[in-house]
Coordinates of C-alpha atoms in Angstrom, one line a residue:
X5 CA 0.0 0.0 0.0
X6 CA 2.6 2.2 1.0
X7 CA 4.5 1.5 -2.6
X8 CA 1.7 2.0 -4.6
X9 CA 1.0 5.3 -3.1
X10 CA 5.0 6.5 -3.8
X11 CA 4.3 4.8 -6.8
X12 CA 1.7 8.0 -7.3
X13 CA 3.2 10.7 -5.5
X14 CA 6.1 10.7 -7.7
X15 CA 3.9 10.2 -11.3
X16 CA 2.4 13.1 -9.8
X17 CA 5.4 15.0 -9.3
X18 CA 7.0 14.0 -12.8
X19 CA 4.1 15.5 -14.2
X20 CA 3.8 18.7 -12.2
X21 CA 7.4 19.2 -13.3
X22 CA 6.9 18.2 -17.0
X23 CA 4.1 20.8 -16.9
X24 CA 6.0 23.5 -15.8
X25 CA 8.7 22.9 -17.8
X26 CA 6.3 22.9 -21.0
X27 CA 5.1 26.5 -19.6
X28 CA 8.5 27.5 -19.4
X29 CA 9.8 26.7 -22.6
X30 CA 6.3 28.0 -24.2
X31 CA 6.7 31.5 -22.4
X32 CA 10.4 31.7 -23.9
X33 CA 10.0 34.5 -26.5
X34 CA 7.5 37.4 -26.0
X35 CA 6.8 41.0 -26.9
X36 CA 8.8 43.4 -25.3
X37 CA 5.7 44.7 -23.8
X38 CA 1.9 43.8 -23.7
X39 CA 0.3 47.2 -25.8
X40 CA 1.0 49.3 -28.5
X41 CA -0.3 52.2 -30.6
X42 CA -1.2 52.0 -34.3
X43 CA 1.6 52.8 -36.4
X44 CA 4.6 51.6 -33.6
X45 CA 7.3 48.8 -34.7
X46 CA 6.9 45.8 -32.4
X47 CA 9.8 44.0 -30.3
X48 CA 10.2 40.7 -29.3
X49 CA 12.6 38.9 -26.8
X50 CA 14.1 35.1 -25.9
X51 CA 14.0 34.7 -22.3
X52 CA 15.9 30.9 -23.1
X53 CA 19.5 30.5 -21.2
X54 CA 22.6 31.4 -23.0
X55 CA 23.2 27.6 -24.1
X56 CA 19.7 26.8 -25.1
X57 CA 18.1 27.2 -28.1
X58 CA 14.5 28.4 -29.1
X59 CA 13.9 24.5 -30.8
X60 CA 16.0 22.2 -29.7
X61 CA 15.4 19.9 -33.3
X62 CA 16.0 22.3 -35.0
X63 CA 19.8 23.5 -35.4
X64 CA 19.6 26.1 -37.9
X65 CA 20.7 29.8 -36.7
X66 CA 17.7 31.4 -37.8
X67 CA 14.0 30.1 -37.3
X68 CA 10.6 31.8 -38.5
X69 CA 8.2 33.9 -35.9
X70 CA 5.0 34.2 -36.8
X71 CA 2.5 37.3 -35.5
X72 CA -0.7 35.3 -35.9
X73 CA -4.5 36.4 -35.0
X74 CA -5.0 35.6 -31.6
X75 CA -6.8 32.5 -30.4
X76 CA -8.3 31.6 -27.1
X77 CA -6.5 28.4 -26.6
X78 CA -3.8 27.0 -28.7
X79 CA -4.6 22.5 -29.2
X80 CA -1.7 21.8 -32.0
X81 CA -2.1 21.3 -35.8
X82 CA -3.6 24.7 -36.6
X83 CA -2.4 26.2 -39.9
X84 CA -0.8 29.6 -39.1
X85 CA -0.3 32.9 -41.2
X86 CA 1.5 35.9 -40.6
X87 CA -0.5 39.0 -40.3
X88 CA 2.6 40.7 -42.1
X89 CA 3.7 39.9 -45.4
X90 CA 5.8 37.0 -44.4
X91 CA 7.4 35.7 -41.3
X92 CA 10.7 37.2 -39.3
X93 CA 13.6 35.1 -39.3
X94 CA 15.3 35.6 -35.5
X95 CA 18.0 33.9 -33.6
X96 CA 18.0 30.6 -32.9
X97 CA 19.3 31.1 -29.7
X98 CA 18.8 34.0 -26.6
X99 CA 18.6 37.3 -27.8
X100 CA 17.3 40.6 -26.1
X101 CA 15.3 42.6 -28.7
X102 CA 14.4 42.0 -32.3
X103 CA 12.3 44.3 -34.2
X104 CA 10.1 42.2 -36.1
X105 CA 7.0 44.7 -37.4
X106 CA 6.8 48.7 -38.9
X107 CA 3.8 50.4 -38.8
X108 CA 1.7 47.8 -36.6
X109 CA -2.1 47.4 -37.7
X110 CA -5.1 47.5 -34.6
X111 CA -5.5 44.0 -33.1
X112 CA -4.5 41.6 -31.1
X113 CA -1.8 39.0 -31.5
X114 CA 0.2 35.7 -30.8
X115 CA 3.7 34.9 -31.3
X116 CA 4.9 31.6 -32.4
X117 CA 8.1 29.9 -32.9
X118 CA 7.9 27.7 -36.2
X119 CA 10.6 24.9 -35.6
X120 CA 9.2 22.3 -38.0
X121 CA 8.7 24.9 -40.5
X122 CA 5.1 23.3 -41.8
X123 CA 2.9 26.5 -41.1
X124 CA 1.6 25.1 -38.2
X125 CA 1.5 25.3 -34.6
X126 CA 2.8 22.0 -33.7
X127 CA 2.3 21.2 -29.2
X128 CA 5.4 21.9 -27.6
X129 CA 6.7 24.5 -30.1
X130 CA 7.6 28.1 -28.5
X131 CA 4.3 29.9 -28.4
X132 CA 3.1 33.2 -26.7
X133 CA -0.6 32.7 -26.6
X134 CA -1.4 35.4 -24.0
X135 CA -1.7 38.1 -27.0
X136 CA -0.6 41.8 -27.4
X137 CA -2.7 44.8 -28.0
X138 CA -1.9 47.4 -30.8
X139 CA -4.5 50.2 -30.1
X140 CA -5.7 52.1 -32.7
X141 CA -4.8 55.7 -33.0
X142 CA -8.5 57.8 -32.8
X143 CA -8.8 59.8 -36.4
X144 CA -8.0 62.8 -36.7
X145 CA -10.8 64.4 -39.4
X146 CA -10.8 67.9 -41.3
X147 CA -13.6 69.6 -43.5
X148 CA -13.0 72.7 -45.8
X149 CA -14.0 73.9 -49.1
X150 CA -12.4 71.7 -51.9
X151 CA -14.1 74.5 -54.8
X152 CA -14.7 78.6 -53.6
X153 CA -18.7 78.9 -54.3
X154 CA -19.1 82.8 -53.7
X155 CA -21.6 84.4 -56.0
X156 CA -23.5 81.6 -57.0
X157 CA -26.3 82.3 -58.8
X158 CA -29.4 80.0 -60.2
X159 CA -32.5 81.3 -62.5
X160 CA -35.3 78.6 -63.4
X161 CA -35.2 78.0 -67.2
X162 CA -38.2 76.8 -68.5
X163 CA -36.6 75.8 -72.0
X164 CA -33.3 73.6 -70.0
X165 CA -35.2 72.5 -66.3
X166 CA -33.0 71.8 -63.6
X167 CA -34.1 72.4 -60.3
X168 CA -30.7 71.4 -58.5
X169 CA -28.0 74.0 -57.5
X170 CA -24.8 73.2 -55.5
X171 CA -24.2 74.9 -53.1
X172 CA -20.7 73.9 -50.7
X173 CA -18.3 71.4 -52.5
X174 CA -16.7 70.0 -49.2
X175 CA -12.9 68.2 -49.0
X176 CA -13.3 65.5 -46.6
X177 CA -9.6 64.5 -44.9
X178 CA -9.0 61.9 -42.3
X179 CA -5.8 60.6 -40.7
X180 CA -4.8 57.1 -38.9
X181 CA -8.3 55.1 -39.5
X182 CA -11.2 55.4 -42.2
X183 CA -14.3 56.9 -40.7
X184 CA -17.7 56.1 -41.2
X185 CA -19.4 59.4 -41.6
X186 CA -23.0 60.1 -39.4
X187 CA -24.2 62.8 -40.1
X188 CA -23.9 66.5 -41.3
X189 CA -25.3 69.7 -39.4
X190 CA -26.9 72.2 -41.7
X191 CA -28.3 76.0 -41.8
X192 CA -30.5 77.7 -44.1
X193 CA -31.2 81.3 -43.9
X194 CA -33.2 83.9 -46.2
X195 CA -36.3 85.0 -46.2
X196 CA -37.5 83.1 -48.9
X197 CA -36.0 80.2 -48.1
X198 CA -39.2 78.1 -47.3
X199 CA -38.8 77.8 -52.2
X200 CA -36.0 75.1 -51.3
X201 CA -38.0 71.9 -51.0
X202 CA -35.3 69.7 -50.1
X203 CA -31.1 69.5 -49.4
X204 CA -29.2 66.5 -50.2
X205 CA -25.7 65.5 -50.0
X206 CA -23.6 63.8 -52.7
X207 CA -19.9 61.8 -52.8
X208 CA -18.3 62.7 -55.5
X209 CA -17.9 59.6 -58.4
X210 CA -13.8 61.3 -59.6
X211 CA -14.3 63.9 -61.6
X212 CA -14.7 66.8 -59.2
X213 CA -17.9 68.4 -60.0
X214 CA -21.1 67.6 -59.3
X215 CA -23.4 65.6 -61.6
X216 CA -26.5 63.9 -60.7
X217 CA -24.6 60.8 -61.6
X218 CA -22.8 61.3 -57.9
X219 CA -23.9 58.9 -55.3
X220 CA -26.3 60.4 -53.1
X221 CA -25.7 59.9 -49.4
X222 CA -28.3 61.7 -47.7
X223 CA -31.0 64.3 -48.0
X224 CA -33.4 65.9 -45.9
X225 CA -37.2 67.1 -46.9
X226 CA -37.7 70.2 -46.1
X227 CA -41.7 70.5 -46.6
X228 CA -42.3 74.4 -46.7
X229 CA -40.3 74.3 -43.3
X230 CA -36.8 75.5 -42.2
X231 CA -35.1 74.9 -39.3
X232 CA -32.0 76.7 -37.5
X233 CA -30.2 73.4 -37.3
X234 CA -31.2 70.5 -39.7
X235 CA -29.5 67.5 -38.9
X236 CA -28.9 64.6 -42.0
X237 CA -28.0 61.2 -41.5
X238 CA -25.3 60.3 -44.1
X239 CA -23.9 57.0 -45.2
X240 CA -20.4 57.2 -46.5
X241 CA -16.8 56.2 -45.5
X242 CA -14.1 58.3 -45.8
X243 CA -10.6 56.7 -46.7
X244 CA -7.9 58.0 -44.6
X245 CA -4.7 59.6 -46.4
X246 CA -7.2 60.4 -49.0
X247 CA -9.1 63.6 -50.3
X248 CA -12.9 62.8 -50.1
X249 CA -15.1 65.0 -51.7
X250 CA -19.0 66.0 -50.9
X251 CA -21.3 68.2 -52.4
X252 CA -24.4 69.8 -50.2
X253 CA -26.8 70.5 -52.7
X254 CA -29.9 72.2 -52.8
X255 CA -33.3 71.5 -54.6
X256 CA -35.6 74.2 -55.6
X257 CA -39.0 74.9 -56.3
X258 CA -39.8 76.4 -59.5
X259 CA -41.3 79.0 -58.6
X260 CA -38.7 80.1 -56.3
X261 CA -38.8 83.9 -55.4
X262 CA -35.6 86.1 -56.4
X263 CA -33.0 86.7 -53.5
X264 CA -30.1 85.5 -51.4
X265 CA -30.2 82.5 -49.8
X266 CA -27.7 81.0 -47.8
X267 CA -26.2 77.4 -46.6
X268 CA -23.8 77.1 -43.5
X269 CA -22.1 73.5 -42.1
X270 CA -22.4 73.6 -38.9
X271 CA -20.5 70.6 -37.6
X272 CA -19.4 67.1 -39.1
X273 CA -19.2 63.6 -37.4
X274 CA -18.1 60.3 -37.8
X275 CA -17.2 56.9 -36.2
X276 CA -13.5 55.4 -36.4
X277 CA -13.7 52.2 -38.4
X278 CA -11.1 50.6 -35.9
X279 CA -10.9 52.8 -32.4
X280 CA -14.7 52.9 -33.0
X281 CA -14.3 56.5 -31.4
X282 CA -16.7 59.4 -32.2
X283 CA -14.6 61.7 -34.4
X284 CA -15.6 65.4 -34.7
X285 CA -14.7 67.2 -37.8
X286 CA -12.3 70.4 -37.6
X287 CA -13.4 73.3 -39.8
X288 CA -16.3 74.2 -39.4
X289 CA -18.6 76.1 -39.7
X290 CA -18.5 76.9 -43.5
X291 CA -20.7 79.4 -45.2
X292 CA -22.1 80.2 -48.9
X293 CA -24.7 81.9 -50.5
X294 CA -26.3 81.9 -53.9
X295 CA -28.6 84.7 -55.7
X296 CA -31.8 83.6 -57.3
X297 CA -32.2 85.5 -60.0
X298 CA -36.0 86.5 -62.3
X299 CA -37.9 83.9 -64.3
X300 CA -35.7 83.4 -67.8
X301 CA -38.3 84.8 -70.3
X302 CA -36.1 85.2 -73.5
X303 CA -37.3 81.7 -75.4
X304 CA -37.1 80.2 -78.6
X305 CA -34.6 78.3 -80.7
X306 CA -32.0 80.0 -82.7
X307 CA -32.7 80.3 -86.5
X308 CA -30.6 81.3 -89.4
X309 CA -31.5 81.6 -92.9
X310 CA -29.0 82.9 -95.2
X311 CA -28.5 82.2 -98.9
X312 CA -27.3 78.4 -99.5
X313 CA -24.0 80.0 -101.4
X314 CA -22.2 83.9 -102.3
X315 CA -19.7 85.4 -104.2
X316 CA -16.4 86.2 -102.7
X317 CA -16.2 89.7 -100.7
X318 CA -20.2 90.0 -101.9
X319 CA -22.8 91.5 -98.9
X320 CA -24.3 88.7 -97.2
X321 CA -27.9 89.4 -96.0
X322 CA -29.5 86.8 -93.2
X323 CA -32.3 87.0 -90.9
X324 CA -31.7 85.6 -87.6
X325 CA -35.5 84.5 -86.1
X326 CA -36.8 82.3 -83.9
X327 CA -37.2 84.2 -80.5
X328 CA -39.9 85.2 -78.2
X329 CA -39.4 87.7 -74.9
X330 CA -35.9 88.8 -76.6
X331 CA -36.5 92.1 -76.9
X332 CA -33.2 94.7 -76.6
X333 CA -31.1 91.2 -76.7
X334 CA -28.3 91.4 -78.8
X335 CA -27.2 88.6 -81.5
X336 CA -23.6 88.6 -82.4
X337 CA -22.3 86.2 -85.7
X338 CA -18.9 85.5 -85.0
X339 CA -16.1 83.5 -86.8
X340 CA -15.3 81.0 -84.7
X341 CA -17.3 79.3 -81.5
X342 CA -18.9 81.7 -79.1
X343 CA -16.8 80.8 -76.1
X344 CA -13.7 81.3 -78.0
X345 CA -11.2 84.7 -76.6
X346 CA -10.4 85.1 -80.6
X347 CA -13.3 84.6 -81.8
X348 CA -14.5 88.0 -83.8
X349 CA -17.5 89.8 -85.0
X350 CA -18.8 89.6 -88.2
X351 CA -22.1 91.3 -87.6
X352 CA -24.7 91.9 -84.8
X353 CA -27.9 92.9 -84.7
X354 CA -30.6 93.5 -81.9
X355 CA -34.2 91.8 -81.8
X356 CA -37.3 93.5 -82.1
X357 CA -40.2 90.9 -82.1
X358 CA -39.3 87.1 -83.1
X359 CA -35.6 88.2 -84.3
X360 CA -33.4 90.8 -87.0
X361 CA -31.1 91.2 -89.7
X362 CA -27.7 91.1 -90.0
X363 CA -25.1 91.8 -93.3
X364 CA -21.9 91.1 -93.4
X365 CA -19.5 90.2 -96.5
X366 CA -18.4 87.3 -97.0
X367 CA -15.1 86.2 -97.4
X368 CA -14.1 82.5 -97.0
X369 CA -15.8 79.1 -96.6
X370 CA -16.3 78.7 -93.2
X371 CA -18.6 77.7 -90.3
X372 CA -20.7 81.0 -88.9
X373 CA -21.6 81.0 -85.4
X374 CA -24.7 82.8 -84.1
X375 CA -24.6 83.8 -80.8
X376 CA -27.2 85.3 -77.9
X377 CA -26.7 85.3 -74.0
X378 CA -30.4 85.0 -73.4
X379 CA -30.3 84.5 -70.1
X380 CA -27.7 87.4 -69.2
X381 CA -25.4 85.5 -67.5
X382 CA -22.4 86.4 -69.6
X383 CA -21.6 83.1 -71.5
X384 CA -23.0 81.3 -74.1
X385 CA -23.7 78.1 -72.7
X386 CA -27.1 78.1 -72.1
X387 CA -30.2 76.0 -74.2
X388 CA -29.8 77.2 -78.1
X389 CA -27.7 80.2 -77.1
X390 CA -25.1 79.2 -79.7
X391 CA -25.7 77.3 -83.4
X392 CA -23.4 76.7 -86.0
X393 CA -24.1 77.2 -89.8
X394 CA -22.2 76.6 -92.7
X395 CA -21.9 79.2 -95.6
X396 CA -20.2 78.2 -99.1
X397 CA -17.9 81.4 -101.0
X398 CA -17.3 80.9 -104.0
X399 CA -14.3 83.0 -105.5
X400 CA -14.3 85.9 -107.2
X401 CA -15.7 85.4 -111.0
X402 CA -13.3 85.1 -114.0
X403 CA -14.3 85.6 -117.3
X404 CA -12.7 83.2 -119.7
X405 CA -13.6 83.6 -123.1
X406 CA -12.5 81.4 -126.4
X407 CA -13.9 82.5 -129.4
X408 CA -13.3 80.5 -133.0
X409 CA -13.6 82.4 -136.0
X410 CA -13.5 81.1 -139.6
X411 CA -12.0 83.1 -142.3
X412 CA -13.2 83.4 -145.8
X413 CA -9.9 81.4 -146.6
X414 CA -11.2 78.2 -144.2
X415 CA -8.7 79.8 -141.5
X416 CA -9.2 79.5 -138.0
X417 CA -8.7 82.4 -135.9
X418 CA -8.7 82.6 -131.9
X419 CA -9.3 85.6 -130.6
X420 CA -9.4 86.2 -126.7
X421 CA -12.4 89.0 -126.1
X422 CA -12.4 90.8 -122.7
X423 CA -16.7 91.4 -123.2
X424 CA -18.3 88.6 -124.5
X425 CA -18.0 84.9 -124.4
X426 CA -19.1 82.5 -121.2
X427 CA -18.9 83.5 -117.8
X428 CA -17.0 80.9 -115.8
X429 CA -17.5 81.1 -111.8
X430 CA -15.3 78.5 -110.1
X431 CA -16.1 75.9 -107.9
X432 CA -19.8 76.5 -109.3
X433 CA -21.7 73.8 -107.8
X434 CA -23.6 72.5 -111.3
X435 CA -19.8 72.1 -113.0
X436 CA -19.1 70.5 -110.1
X437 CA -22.0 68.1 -110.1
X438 CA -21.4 67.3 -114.0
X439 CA -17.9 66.6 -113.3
X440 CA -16.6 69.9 -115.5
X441 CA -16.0 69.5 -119.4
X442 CA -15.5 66.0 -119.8
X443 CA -18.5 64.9 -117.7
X444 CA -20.3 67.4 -120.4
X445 CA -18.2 65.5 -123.1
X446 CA -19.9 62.0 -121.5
X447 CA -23.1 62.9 -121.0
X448 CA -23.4 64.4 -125.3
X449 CA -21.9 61.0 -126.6
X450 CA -24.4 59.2 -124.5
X451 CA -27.8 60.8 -125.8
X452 CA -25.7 60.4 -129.4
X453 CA -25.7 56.7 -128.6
X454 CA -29.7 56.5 -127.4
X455 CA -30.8 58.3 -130.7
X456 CA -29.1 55.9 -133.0
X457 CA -30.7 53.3 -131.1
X458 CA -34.6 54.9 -131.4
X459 CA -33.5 55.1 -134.6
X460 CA -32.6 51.4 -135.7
X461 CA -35.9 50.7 -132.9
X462 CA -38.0 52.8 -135.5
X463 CA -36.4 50.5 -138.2
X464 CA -37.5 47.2 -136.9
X465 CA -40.8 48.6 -135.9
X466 CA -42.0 49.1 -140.0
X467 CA -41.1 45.8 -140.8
X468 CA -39.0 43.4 -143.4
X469 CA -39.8 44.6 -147.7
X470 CA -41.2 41.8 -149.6
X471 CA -38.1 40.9 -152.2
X472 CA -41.3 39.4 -154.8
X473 CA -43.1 42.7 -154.6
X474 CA -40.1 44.8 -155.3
X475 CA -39.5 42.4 -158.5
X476 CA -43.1 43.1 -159.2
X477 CA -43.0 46.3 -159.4
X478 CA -39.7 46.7 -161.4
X479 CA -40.8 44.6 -163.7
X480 CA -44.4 46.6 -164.3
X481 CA -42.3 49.6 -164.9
X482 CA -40.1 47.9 -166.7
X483 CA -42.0 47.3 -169.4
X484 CA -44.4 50.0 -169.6
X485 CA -41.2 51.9 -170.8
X486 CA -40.5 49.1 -173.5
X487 CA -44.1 50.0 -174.8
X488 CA -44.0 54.0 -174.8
X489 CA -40.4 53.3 -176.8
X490 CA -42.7 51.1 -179.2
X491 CA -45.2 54.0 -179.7
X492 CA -42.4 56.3 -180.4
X493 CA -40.9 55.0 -183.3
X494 CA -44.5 53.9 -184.6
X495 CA -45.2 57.3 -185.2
X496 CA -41.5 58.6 -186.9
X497 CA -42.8 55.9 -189.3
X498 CA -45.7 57.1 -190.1
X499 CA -44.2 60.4 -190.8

């Protein structure tokens, strides 16, 4: 009895001491400390003695540590991967501190020695399971105006209907983490600003102005209502090290009453996508303001009637029609697109009724350009404020005259005459069409060649001659001339 129980004691004790000795050599390398901040390199340490090794198997100099996800409990035979790009090779032996990470990501991690070099976590290799903490820095976010929007202005069009004006263009900058963006704080002021019926705010899709192809992310009815603080949920996330842009957008009525209105941001917030920390936006507040400007009531569509060709350096007359409301408005023709700095005027005219006239002379062929700023906003970019036409010169006219005279003597005389003969105008559109002289040339032989056949058509339309009745009739004639010879010398007889 008392064997058996020594017998126990000391299984018990081999045990305990093979336990702790496991724990030992599983605790042998660790981070040099237990948290760290986003962004900090990462140290690691061998607590082994001087004549041990980290894997005793293993008698290469250098073995891999892997920074692995953290797990609760570690059983053996789980595949491993490095959070980093691949795994460090350190000592194979005690060492102090080895820097084994720059710029750390948020988590939390294990350490683990991979002596059998399978990608594994094998029982018994060196292993610090109790994790380390890299905190994540808290964002740091920024808002100011990524475009200048002073003097802004928007004027309902009935002929070109859009209803939407922007009104801030926002740049959106975040450092350390992404943010989720809440919501945006918003003030309207203006005493007519009861016409906007709705804001809404829009991420920019990359090309840096606002489309209604953006993506909205939030928008708030207004319903003949305003508010000193109106408060829009947004859903967006902000990349960090990144310009992000937004556009706050307003949408009018159309019967929205002239006058200044105004849009302030008031304040910004977000969530931290890894501290999870409430981030307020710096900058704020930001103000702009645009005009509403009068009901557009010049309409219509720009006509231009002009003749279909002219002479070189001839007066060009054209009517320019087409307008209602226009009255006092002034139609410029210019040489070369209306936008254009060196662009200049041929003629202008301004409209009394539907339109007016305009003369110019003409000089090359070229594109004209008609253009009105109907909406007086000082460009010509508006619905049918600008229309091309095209106007065909021809040069100036030459006289070219070949005159052929026969002389008494059947001699040919050419005589050049500076007043009569055929007027020649180049690039005249009927030589053109007939190809000049040899199309004429063509076009003589091949009626030539359809009146000889009418003709041999005619032919075969009377029909064959009978060859007996053409004997017949010879012969009938034939000899009533034999008989009147007979009578003849009857009667010298006679005599």
């Amino acid at each position: 009895m008392k064997k058996g129980m020594r017998r126990k004691l000391g299984l018990c004790f081999l045990l305990i001491l093979l336990t702790s000795i496991f724990l030992v050599h599983a605790q042998i390398v660790k981070p040099n400390k237990k948290e760290y901040l986003q962004g900090d390199s990462v140290y690691v340490m061998s607590t082994i003695s001087a004549s041990d090794t980290l894997c005793r198997a293993n008698t290469n100099e250098k073995v891999k540590l892997f920074i692995v996800s953290h797990r609760d409990s570690w059983g053996g035979g789980e595949v491993i991967n490095d959070v980093r790009d691949s795994p460090s090779d350190v000592p194979n032996t005690r060492f102090s501190l080895e820097k084994v990470w720059d710029g750390s990501i948020a988590g939390k991690y294990d350490l683990i020695i991979d002596c059998n070099e399978n990608n594994a976590y094998d029982s018994g290799e060196p292993l610090y399971g109790e994790g380390f903490s890299i905190i994540a820095k808290k964002a740091l976010g920024s808002v100011s105006k990524f475009r200048e929007m002073k003097e802004l202005s928007w004027q309902y069009d009935p002929e070109e209907l859009t209803l939407y004006k922007e009104m801030l263009s926002l740049k959106i900058s975040v450092t350390n983490e992404d943010v989720s963006l809440k919501n945006i704080s918003l003030q309207i002021s203006g005493d007519k600003a009861f016409n906007i019926e709705a804001l809404e705010i829009y991420n920019d899709n990359n090309d840096k102005v606002y489309t209604q192809d953006d993506s909205k992310i939030g928008e708030y009815q207004l319903e003949n209502t305003t508010k000193n603080n109106i408060i829009i949920n947004i859903e967006h996330t902000a990349s960090k090290d990144s310009d992000n842009i937004l556009f706050v957008v307003i949408k009018l009525k159309p019967e929205t009453e002239k006058g200044n209105y105004n849009i302030e941001l008031i304040s910004l917030h977000g969530q931290g996508s890894l501290s999870n920390s409430l981030i307020t936006f710096s900058g704020t507040p930001i103000k702009s303001s645009v005009q509403i400007l009068d009901k557009k009531t010049c309409l219509g569509n720009v006509t231009f009637s002009l003749p279909s060709f002219v002479g070189q350096e001839e007066e060009v007359k054209a009517t320019v029609s087409g307008f209602s409301g226009c009255d006092g408005k002034q139609v410029v023709i210019k040489s070369d697109f209306c936008y254009f700095p060196s662009s200049y005027d041929l003629a202008s005219c301004t409209i009394s009724g539907s339109g007016c006239d305009v003369s110019f002379k003409a000089l090359n062929n070229d594109s004209l350009y008609v253009c009105i700023d109907k909406n007086s906003d000082g460009d010509y970019s508006d619905f049918s404020e600008s229309k091309s036409y095209e106007l065909i010169v021809a040069p100036k006219e030459q006289i070219l005259v070949n005159e052929t005279n026969k002389s008494d003597e059947n001699e040919t005389i050419n005589v050049n005459s500076p007043v009569t003969g055929e007027i020649i105008r180049e690039n005249n559109p009927v030589n053109e069409f007939l190809g000049g002289t040899n199309g004429i040339i063509l076009i003589e032989v091949t009626l030539l060649l359809i009146l000889f056949v009418l003709v041999m058509i005619l032919f075969k339309l009377k029909g064959p001659v009978s060859i007996s009745e053409f004997d017949a009739t010879n012969a009938i004639s034939d000899e009533e001339e034999t008989e009147e010879k007979e009578e003849k010398k009857e009667k010298l007889r006679r005599k």
